[in-house]
Amino acid sequence: MSAADYSSEPGRTTAVDDADLTVLGLETSCDETAASVVRLSPEGEAVVLSSVVHSQIDDHAAYGGVVPEIAARSHVEMIGEVTRRAMAEAGLGYDGLDGVAATAGPGLVGGVMVGLSFGKAVALARDLPLIAVNHLEGHAVSARLGAPVAYPFLLLLVSGGHCQLLEVRGVGDMSRLGTTIDDAAGEAFDKIAKALGLGYPGGPALEKLAQTGGGSRFDLPRALLGRKDCDFSFSGLKTAASRLAQTCETDQDRADLAAAVQAAIARQLGERADRAMKAYAEEHPHRLFVVAGGVAANKTVRSTLEAVATKNGFAFLAPPMAYCTDNAAMIALAGAERLQQGLTSDIDVAARPRWPLDEARALSNPTHATGRKGAKS
Ligand code: KG4
Ligand code: ZN
């Protein structure tokens, strides 16, 4: 099986729908080395037995962003210890596992290869099924870690690398309603924070600075005003705000700009979510809106989206903060749900730097960049 047809491959084991499944998850696609053990019941309820996250923030801080080579080396150094801790905290030996799930992409491929290869080694040594998980699918199911959320739901996945609205019917069964045509929201937070002289990662630092600012002083551009679809664009905002940052003289100037940026990002997310909810509601009686990914940790973003959801008659849910940013519990859960359906992977499955969730849509939509290595989002 080639890497390219992995996502449509039906799998090679039989479904397990009558027993608890305990899965070790591994996440190494960016700057967190993470391992977690999650138990999934036949009814679909998830219990996190352990979730260990080693952040590399200190390794990258001096460079103002993630350095891929440093990230990959740090994953190599940490993956064994992080996994050992996750198993110990879960109180399990490897014979207590039913499968091993590892992020296989999208992400920084040097790092992805570390976690995926480690997962393959554990699977081979212990004769366990391997489940290669799309990192975005992990974020998509992450709300189910904190509450018994049933499918289907409308999802806004908003992180450092992605910004998409998706109809989620289950693992491996998602359609994209909209995506960013340029930058992700988290990327805009990070780049503007850098222009404001804030540390890395910029999102949380910008949120903190915005607390002392007022959002109405700076006039920032609004994107894609002539369009009625659910796509996003943050590059114009990023450029304008970065330029304004050079004109800021006082701390109050910077705080006011941070507040204006946060409000503009939350507003765009809210407007597109509003459109998506209206389209989704026409076809679905059960109205649930979920926001996931690192930017879902932002309180202004959360409250804006919650208000839009309430206005449209949708229940609103966001994962617990610890499961918004990168973690391995979401990978373990996506892996367990796949294992439940018999969707396991061959041992030669490849790491993928790019891997859209709704691949058919990403490849067929010419407004989105496809790049040399395949569709981006
Ligand atoms: O999901 P995540 O941990 O990694 C990716 O898969 O990208 O998301 C990281 C992103 C970064 O851009 C970070 O600045 C942003 O989430 N982020 C935030 C906040 N916490 C994390 N952005 C705004 N406000 C926050 N509180
Ligand atoms: Zn992520």
Tab-separated table of C-alpha atoms and ligand atoms in Angstrom:
chain	number	residue	atom	x	y	z
A	1	MET	CA	0.000	0.000	0.000
A	2	SER	CA	1.390	3.422	-0.887
A	3	ALA	CA	1.238	6.374	1.501
A	4	ALA	CA	-1.065	8.252	-0.850
A	5	ASP	CA	-3.892	5.735	-0.694
A	6	TYR	CA	-3.591	5.109	3.027
A	7	SER	CA	-6.568	7.237	4.073
A	8	SER	CA	-9.036	5.399	1.870
A	9	GLU	CA	-7.689	1.950	2.761
A	10	PRO	CA	-10.411	0.019	4.623
A	11	GLY	CA	-7.942	-1.637	7.010
A	12	ARG	CA	-6.875	-5.175	7.689
A	13	THR	CA	-8.364	-6.204	11.013
A	14	THR	CA	-11.932	-6.924	11.996
A	15	ALA	CA	-14.005	-4.414	13.930
A	16	VAL	CA	-13.973	-4.738	17.745
A	17	ASP	CA	-17.274	-3.371	18.981
A	18	ASP	CA	-17.952	-5.548	22.038
A	19	ALA	CA	-14.992	-4.828	24.354
A	20	ASP	CA	-13.057	-1.960	25.905
A	21	LEU	CA	-10.057	-0.922	23.816
A	22	THR	CA	-6.928	0.476	25.467
A	23	VAL	CA	-4.629	2.335	23.106
A	24	LEU	CA	-1.243	4.037	23.487
A	25	GLY	CA	-1.111	7.292	21.480
A	26	LEU	CA	2.069	9.080	20.337
A	27	GLU	CA	2.286	12.672	19.072
A	28	THR	CA	5.446	14.255	17.624
A	29	SER	CA	4.248	16.348	14.656
A	30	CYS	CA	5.392	19.765	15.915
A	31	ASP	CA	7.001	20.967	19.146
A	32	GLU	CA	5.395	18.681	21.720
A	33	THR	CA	6.564	15.150	22.467
A	34	ALA	CA	3.482	13.457	23.876
A	35	ALA	CA	2.276	9.993	24.881
A	36	SER	CA	-1.065	8.969	26.353
A	37	VAL	CA	-3.134	5.911	27.165
A	38	VAL	CA	-6.881	6.111	26.492
A	39	ARG	CA	-9.553	3.466	27.087
A	40	LEU	CA	-12.629	3.475	24.833
A	41	SER	CA	-15.799	1.570	25.744
A	42	PRO	CA	-17.990	-0.198	23.153
A	43	GLU	CA	-20.548	2.585	23.742
A	44	GLY	CA	-17.940	5.155	22.670
A	45	GLU	CA	-17.053	6.649	26.061
A	46	ALA	CA	-13.402	7.612	26.474
A	47	VAL	CA	-11.339	7.605	29.672
A	48	VAL	CA	-7.871	9.176	29.658
A	49	LEU	CA	-5.656	6.889	31.796
A	50	SER	CA	-2.604	9.120	31.307
A	51	SER	CA	-1.516	12.076	29.177
A	52	VAL	CA	2.117	13.214	29.249
A	53	VAL	CA	3.242	16.232	27.213
A	54	HIS	CA	6.841	17.416	27.009
A	55	SER	CA	6.884	20.911	25.498
A	56	GLN	CA	9.937	21.994	23.495
A	57	ILE	CA	9.118	25.709	23.896
A	58	ASP	CA	12.422	26.391	25.713
A	59	ASP	CA	14.420	24.736	22.879
A	60	HIS	CA	12.862	27.000	20.227
A	61	ALA	CA	12.262	30.255	22.136
A	62	ALA	CA	15.589	31.822	21.147
A	63	TYR	CA	14.707	31.406	17.447
A	64	GLY	CA	11.190	32.905	17.695
A	65	GLY	CA	9.594	29.801	16.175
A	66	VAL	CA	9.927	26.046	15.739
A	67	VAL	CA	13.219	24.908	14.170
A	68	PRO	CA	12.438	21.554	12.462
A	69	GLU	CA	15.875	19.990	12.983
A	70	ILE	CA	15.932	20.886	16.696
A	71	ALA	CA	12.370	19.574	17.049
A	72	ALA	CA	13.187	16.198	15.486
A	73	ARG	CA	16.299	15.706	17.645
A	74	SER	CA	14.415	16.622	20.795
A	75	HIS	CA	11.632	14.126	19.934
A	76	VAL	CA	14.314	11.406	19.583
A	77	GLU	CA	15.689	12.299	23.030
A	78	MET	CA	12.308	12.452	24.775
A	79	ILE	CA	9.970	9.895	23.171
A	80	GLY	CA	11.206	6.911	25.213
A	81	GLU	CA	10.956	8.668	28.576
A	82	VAL	CA	7.613	10.329	27.791
A	83	THR	CA	6.143	6.958	26.747
A	84	ARG	CA	7.537	5.233	29.842
A	85	ARG	CA	5.861	7.855	32.034
A	86	ALA	CA	2.541	7.553	30.190
A	87	MET	CA	2.526	3.768	30.670
A	88	ALA	CA	3.515	4.087	34.342
A	89	GLU	CA	0.853	6.720	35.072
A	90	ALA	CA	-1.753	4.519	33.378
A	91	GLY	CA	-0.592	1.656	35.636
A	92	LEU	CA	-0.220	-0.641	32.650
A	93	GLY	CA	2.311	-2.971	31.075
A	94	TYR	CA	2.459	-3.279	27.292
A	95	ASP	CA	0.380	-6.462	27.562
A	96	GLY	CA	-2.484	-4.240	28.771
A	97	LEU	CA	-2.676	-2.506	25.373
A	98	ASP	CA	-4.902	-3.381	22.420
A	99	GLY	CA	-3.139	-1.119	19.910
A	100	VAL	CA	-0.592	1.631	19.262
A	101	ALA	CA	-1.617	4.866	17.513
A	102	ALA	CA	0.887	7.408	16.218
A	103	THR	CA	0.516	10.674	14.343
A	104	ALA	CA	1.557	9.984	10.720
A	105	GLY	CA	1.062	13.595	9.506
A	106	PRO	CA	0.503	16.346	8.643
A	107	GLY	CA	3.391	18.157	10.312
A	108	LEU	CA	7.166	18.554	10.383
A	109	VAL	CA	8.099	15.269	8.801
A	110	GLY	CA	11.328	14.729	10.756
A	111	GLY	CA	9.345	14.789	13.972
A	112	VAL	CA	6.438	12.766	12.587
A	113	MET	CA	8.900	10.024	11.600
A	114	VAL	CA	10.216	9.785	15.163
A	115	GLY	CA	6.819	9.085	16.753
A	116	LEU	CA	5.615	6.886	13.898
A	117	SER	CA	8.807	4.782	13.897
A	118	PHE	CA	8.649	4.447	17.686
A	119	GLY	CA	5.019	3.333	17.379
A	120	LYS	CA	5.950	0.791	14.708
A	121	ALA	CA	8.692	-0.596	16.960
A	122	VAL	CA	6.277	-1.038	19.878
A	123	ALA	CA	3.664	-2.609	17.569
A	124	LEU	CA	6.192	-5.064	16.126
A	125	ALA	CA	7.801	-5.943	19.457
A	126	ARG	CA	4.460	-6.533	21.198
A	127	ASP	CA	2.504	-7.851	18.218
A	128	LEU	CA	-0.048	-5.063	18.497
A	129	PRO	CA	-2.032	-3.423	15.696
A	130	LEU	CA	-0.630	-0.091	14.489
A	131	ILE	CA	-2.977	2.798	13.754
A	132	ALA	CA	-1.534	5.728	11.772
A	133	VAL	CA	-3.544	8.797	12.776
A	134	ASN	CA	-4.030	12.103	10.980
A	135	HIS	CA	-3.116	14.824	13.506
A	136	LEU	CA	-6.160	16.853	12.393
A	137	GLU	CA	-8.427	13.889	13.039
A	138	GLY	CA	-7.002	13.861	16.568
A	139	HIS	CA	-8.014	17.513	17.055
A	140	ALA	CA	-11.407	16.704	15.491
A	141	VAL	CA	-12.220	14.038	18.105
A	142	SER	CA	-10.574	15.868	21.036
A	143	ALA	CA	-13.846	17.252	22.458
A	144	ARG	CA	-14.868	13.634	23.123
A	145	LEU	CA	-12.043	13.384	25.699
A	146	GLY	CA	-13.826	15.676	28.120
A	147	ALA	CA	-17.482	14.813	27.554
A	148	PRO	CA	-19.601	12.036	26.009
A	149	VAL	CA	-20.062	13.829	22.675
A	150	ALA	CA	-21.988	11.916	20.010
A	151	TYR	CA	-21.431	12.228	16.259
A	152	PRO	CA	-22.251	14.048	14.043
A	153	PHE	CA	-21.201	17.626	14.849
A	154	LEU	CA	-20.019	20.786	13.136
A	155	LEU	CA	-16.371	21.500	13.929
A	156	LEU	CA	-14.131	24.550	13.727
A	157	LEU	CA	-10.554	23.280	13.831
A	158	VAL	CA	-8.362	26.265	14.494
A	159	SER	CA	-4.671	25.742	15.232
A	160	GLY	CA	-1.211	26.986	14.291
A	161	GLY	CA	-1.263	25.223	10.936
A	162	HIS	CA	-4.965	24.862	10.101
A	163	CYS	CA	-8.241	26.706	10.080
A	164	GLN	CA	-11.156	24.650	8.777
A	165	LEU	CA	-14.877	24.113	9.214
A	166	LEU	CA	-15.788	20.431	8.990
A	167	GLU	CA	-18.845	18.256	9.216
A	168	VAL	CA	-17.663	15.371	11.413
A	169	ARG	CA	-19.628	12.119	11.134
A	170	GLY	CA	-16.931	9.936	12.717
A	171	VAL	CA	-13.268	9.008	12.272
A	172	GLY	CA	-12.397	8.829	8.597
A	173	ASP	CA	-15.742	10.382	7.698
A	174	MET	CA	-15.521	14.176	7.530
A	175	SER	CA	-16.352	16.784	4.890
A	176	ARG	CA	-14.849	20.219	4.705
A	177	LEU	CA	-17.152	23.241	4.499
A	178	GLY	CA	-14.405	25.858	4.439
A	179	THR	CA	-10.699	26.393	4.979
A	180	THR	CA	-8.143	29.191	4.965
A	181	ILE	CA	-6.958	30.347	1.565
A	182	ASP	CA	-3.655	31.547	3.045
A	183	ASP	CA	-2.588	31.559	6.714
A	184	ALA	CA	-4.096	29.749	9.683
A	185	ALA	CA	-5.485	31.829	12.567
A	186	GLY	CA	-2.788	30.560	14.960
A	187	GLU	CA	-0.108	31.525	12.457
A	188	ALA	CA	-1.540	35.075	12.369
A	189	PHE	CA	-1.514	35.207	16.184
A	190	ASP	CA	2.099	33.983	16.253
A	191	LYS	CA	3.452	36.294	13.519
A	192	ILE	CA	1.719	39.415	14.850
A	193	ALA	CA	2.864	38.581	18.375
A	194	LYS	CA	6.423	38.364	17.061
A	195	ALA	CA	6.069	41.792	15.400
A	196	LEU	CA	4.871	43.113	18.779
A	197	GLY	CA	8.031	41.785	20.396
A	198	LEU	CA	6.242	39.019	22.312
A	199	GLY	CA	7.730	35.589	22.935
A	200	TYR	CA	6.988	32.289	21.246
A	201	PRO	CA	4.339	30.866	21.057
A	202	GLY	CA	2.630	34.142	20.362
A	203	GLY	CA	-1.063	33.280	20.807
A	204	PRO	CA	-1.118	33.019	24.616
A	205	ALA	CA	1.258	36.023	24.956
A	206	LEU	CA	-0.916	38.167	22.690
A	207	GLU	CA	-4.037	37.152	24.621
A	208	LYS	CA	-2.370	38.253	27.865
A	209	LEU	CA	-1.289	41.614	26.417
A	210	ALA	CA	-4.781	42.205	24.964
A	211	GLN	CA	-6.257	42.132	28.477
A	212	THR	CA	-4.919	45.634	29.118
A	213	GLY	CA	-5.883	47.020	25.706
A	214	GLY	CA	-8.996	48.380	24.041
A	215	GLY	CA	-10.069	46.856	20.732
A	216	SER	CA	-11.563	49.894	18.981
A	217	ARG	CA	-8.552	52.155	18.387
A	218	PHE	CA	-6.938	50.412	15.415
A	219	ASP	CA	-8.748	49.867	12.159
A	220	LEU	CA	-7.768	46.491	10.714
A	221	PRO	CA	-8.764	45.127	7.282
A	222	ARG	CA	-11.583	42.593	6.969
A	223	ALA	CA	-11.004	39.677	4.604
A	224	LEU	CA	-13.060	38.231	1.738
A	225	LEU	CA	-15.912	40.697	2.229
A	226	GLY	CA	-17.411	39.996	-1.209
A	227	ARG	CA	-17.672	36.251	-0.609
A	228	LYS	CA	-20.479	34.287	0.953
A	229	ASP	CA	-18.654	31.001	1.547
A	230	CYS	CA	-17.028	29.592	4.679
A	231	ASP	CA	-13.382	30.204	3.706
A	232	PHE	CA	-10.952	32.223	5.819
A	233	SER	CA	-8.068	34.584	5.076
A	234	PHE	CA	-5.660	36.014	7.628
A	235	SER	CA	-2.678	37.179	5.566
A	236	GLY	CA	-4.000	40.740	4.998
A	237	LEU	CA	-4.642	41.145	8.720
A	238	LYS	CA	-1.205	39.717	9.492
A	239	THR	CA	0.565	42.157	7.165
A	240	ALA	CA	-1.429	45.217	8.277
A	241	ALA	CA	-1.045	44.470	11.980
A	242	SER	CA	2.670	43.700	11.662
A	243	ARG	CA	3.159	47.064	9.949
A	244	LEU	CA	1.129	48.862	12.658
A	245	ALA	CA	3.250	47.143	15.295
A	246	GLN	CA	6.286	49.072	13.992
A	247	THR	CA	4.466	52.358	14.748
A	248	CYS	CA	3.616	51.425	18.370
A	249	GLU	CA	5.580	53.511	20.864
A	250	THR	CA	4.083	52.760	24.264
A	251	ASP	CA	2.978	49.605	26.064
A	252	GLN	CA	-0.578	50.898	25.789
A	253	ASP	CA	-0.210	51.182	21.993
A	254	ARG	CA	0.902	47.565	21.846
A	255	ALA	CA	-1.868	46.387	24.167
A	256	ASP	CA	-4.506	48.228	22.096
A	257	LEU	CA	-3.193	46.668	18.890
A	258	ALA	CA	-3.154	43.193	20.494
A	259	ALA	CA	-6.790	43.654	21.565
A	260	ALA	CA	-7.768	44.815	18.052
A	261	VAL	CA	-6.035	41.799	16.464
A	262	GLN	CA	-7.669	39.350	18.838
A	263	ALA	CA	-11.081	40.914	18.199
A	264	ALA	CA	-10.566	40.816	14.400
A	265	ILE	CA	-9.547	37.144	14.425
A	266	ALA	CA	-12.436	36.189	16.713
A	267	ARG	CA	-14.834	38.169	14.540
A	268	GLN	CA	-13.791	36.418	11.312
A	269	LEU	CA	-13.979	33.003	12.959
A	270	GLY	CA	-17.432	33.891	14.277
A	271	GLU	CA	-18.723	35.150	10.909
A	272	ARG	CA	-17.663	32.025	9.016
A	273	ALA	CA	-18.912	29.738	11.783
A	274	ASP	CA	-22.271	31.553	11.575
A	275	ARG	CA	-22.510	30.793	7.837
A	276	ALA	CA	-21.498	27.174	8.340
A	277	MET	CA	-24.068	26.724	11.125
A	278	LYS	CA	-26.846	28.044	8.893
A	279	ALA	CA	-25.896	25.615	6.086
A	280	TYR	CA	-25.416	22.705	8.501
A	281	ALA	CA	-28.724	23.325	10.283
A	282	GLU	CA	-30.649	22.863	7.027
A	283	GLU	CA	-29.587	19.207	6.942
A	284	HIS	CA	-29.101	18.240	10.590
A	285	PRO	CA	-31.720	18.237	13.329
A	286	HIS	CA	-29.047	17.627	16.013
A	287	ARG	CA	-27.189	20.918	16.345
A	288	LEU	CA	-23.835	20.727	18.062
A	289	PHE	CA	-20.897	23.057	17.365
A	290	VAL	CA	-17.410	22.096	18.543
A	291	VAL	CA	-14.251	24.224	18.444
A	292	ALA	CA	-10.870	22.490	18.735
A	293	GLY	CA	-7.143	23.186	18.200
A	294	GLY	CA	-4.706	25.498	19.962
A	295	VAL	CA	-6.549	28.750	19.178
A	296	ALA	CA	-9.635	27.291	20.910
A	297	ALA	CA	-7.716	28.027	24.137
A	298	ASN	CA	-8.303	31.763	23.509
A	299	LYS	CA	-11.106	33.050	25.733
A	300	THR	CA	-12.288	35.798	23.354
A	301	VAL	CA	-12.425	33.286	20.495
A	302	ARG	CA	-14.361	30.852	22.676
A	303	SER	CA	-16.888	33.401	23.908
A	304	THR	CA	-17.436	34.825	20.395
A	305	LEU	CA	-18.099	31.356	18.993
A	306	GLU	CA	-20.304	30.396	21.905
A	307	ALA	CA	-22.471	33.475	21.307
A	308	VAL	CA	-22.787	32.623	17.584
A	309	ALA	CA	-23.703	29.030	18.439
A	310	THR	CA	-26.364	30.112	20.924
A	311	LYS	CA	-27.829	32.555	18.395
A	312	ASN	CA	-28.174	29.718	15.871
A	313	GLY	CA	-29.663	27.231	18.340
A	314	PHE	CA	-26.499	25.105	18.534
A	315	ALA	CA	-25.083	23.555	21.675
A	316	PHE	CA	-21.455	24.705	22.109
A	317	LEU	CA	-18.540	22.594	23.204
A	318	ALA	CA	-14.783	23.099	23.462
A	319	PRO	CA	-12.309	20.486	24.730
A	320	PRO	CA	-10.722	21.024	28.153
A	321	MET	CA	-7.780	23.456	27.721
A	322	ALA	CA	-5.194	20.651	28.029
A	323	TYR	CA	-6.685	18.917	24.985
A	324	CYS	CA	-6.946	22.082	22.835
A	325	THR	CA	-3.206	22.346	22.229
A	326	ASP	CA	-1.213	19.385	20.930
A	327	ASN	CA	-1.425	16.244	23.039
A	328	ALA	CA	-1.388	12.483	22.548
A	329	ALA	CA	-4.725	11.679	24.223
A	330	MET	CA	-6.515	12.900	21.093
A	331	ILE	CA	-4.286	10.635	18.961
A	332	ALA	CA	-4.946	7.651	21.242
A	333	LEU	CA	-8.708	8.291	21.054
A	334	ALA	CA	-8.749	8.650	17.249
A	335	GLY	CA	-6.656	5.454	17.124
A	336	ALA	CA	-9.047	3.598	19.439
A	337	GLU	CA	-12.061	4.690	17.377
A	338	ARG	CA	-10.316	3.490	14.214
A	339	LEU	CA	-9.383	0.189	15.889
A	340	GLN	CA	-13.011	-0.238	16.932
A	341	GLN	CA	-13.924	-0.095	13.236
A	342	GLY	CA	-11.031	-2.349	12.169
A	343	LEU	CA	-9.236	0.551	10.486
A	344	THR	CA	-5.620	-0.349	11.224
A	345	SER	CA	-2.488	0.399	9.189
A	346	ASP	CA	0.235	-1.589	7.512
A	347	ILE	CA	3.627	-1.492	9.218
A	348	ASP	CA	5.173	0.266	6.200
A	349	VAL	CA	2.756	3.223	6.348
A	350	ALA	CA	4.674	6.419	5.519
A	351	ALA	CA	4.900	9.749	7.364
A	352	ARG	CA	3.161	12.524	5.436
A	353	PRO	CA	4.119	16.229	5.713
A	354	ARG	CA	0.768	17.090	4.101
A	355	TRP	CA	-2.403	15.140	4.609
A	356	PRO	CA	-5.799	16.868	4.240
A	357	LEU	CA	-8.690	15.375	6.213
A	358	ASP	CA	-11.105	15.728	3.325
A	359	GLU	CA	-8.603	14.800	0.622
A	360	ALA	CA	-11.087	14.680	-2.251
A	361	ARG	CA	-12.290	18.199	-1.483
A	362	ALA	CA	-8.785	19.599	-0.980
A	363	LEU	CA	-7.563	18.231	-4.313
A	364	SER	CA	-10.611	19.291	-6.309
A	365	ASN	CA	-10.878	22.854	-5.025
A	366	PRO	CA	-8.577	25.030	-7.134
A	367	THR	CA	-8.784	28.048	-4.778
A	368	HIS	CA	-6.533	26.267	-2.298
A	369	ALA	CA	-2.819	25.861	-2.756
A	370	THR	CA	-1.752	22.280	-3.411
A	371	GLY	CA	2.008	22.736	-3.294
A	372	ARG	CA	4.691	20.303	-4.363
A	373	LYS	CA	3.851	17.652	-1.796
A	374	GLY	CA	0.070	17.610	-2.169
A	375	ALA	CA	-2.933	19.542	-0.908
A	376	LYS	CA	-2.256	21.659	2.172
A	377	SER	CA	-5.534	21.610	4.017
B	1	KG4	O1	-3.074	22.850	18.056
B	1	KG4	P1	-1.763	23.457	18.325
B	1	KG4	O2	-1.130	23.214	19.678
B	1	KG4	O3	-0.695	23.045	17.256
B	1	KG4	C1	-0.994	22.904	15.897
B	1	KG4	O4	-1.439	21.806	15.501
B	1	KG4	O5	-0.815	23.931	15.198
B	1	KG4	O6	-1.932	25.026	18.090
B	1	KG4	C2	-0.896	25.924	18.316
B	1	KG4	C3	-1.387	27.297	17.977
B	1	KG4	C4	-0.276	28.358	18.001
B	1	KG4	O7	-0.395	29.155	16.850
B	1	KG4	C5	-0.595	29.131	19.265
B	1	KG4	O8	-0.146	30.477	19.223
B	1	KG4	C6	-2.093	29.054	19.294
B	1	KG4	O9	-2.392	27.725	18.909
B	1	KG4	N1	-2.627	29.318	20.633
B	1	KG4	C7	-3.339	30.402	20.946
B	1	KG4	C8	-3.592	30.342	22.327
B	1	KG4	N2	-3.026	29.196	22.805
B	1	KG4	C9	-2.440	28.583	21.744
B	1	KG4	N3	-3.775	31.427	20.175
B	1	KG4	C10	-4.482	32.405	20.787
B	1	KG4	N4	-4.749	32.430	22.115
B	1	KG4	C11	-4.329	31.416	22.913
B	1	KG4	N5	-4.599	31.443	24.220
B	2	ZN	ZN	-2.216	20.492	16.489
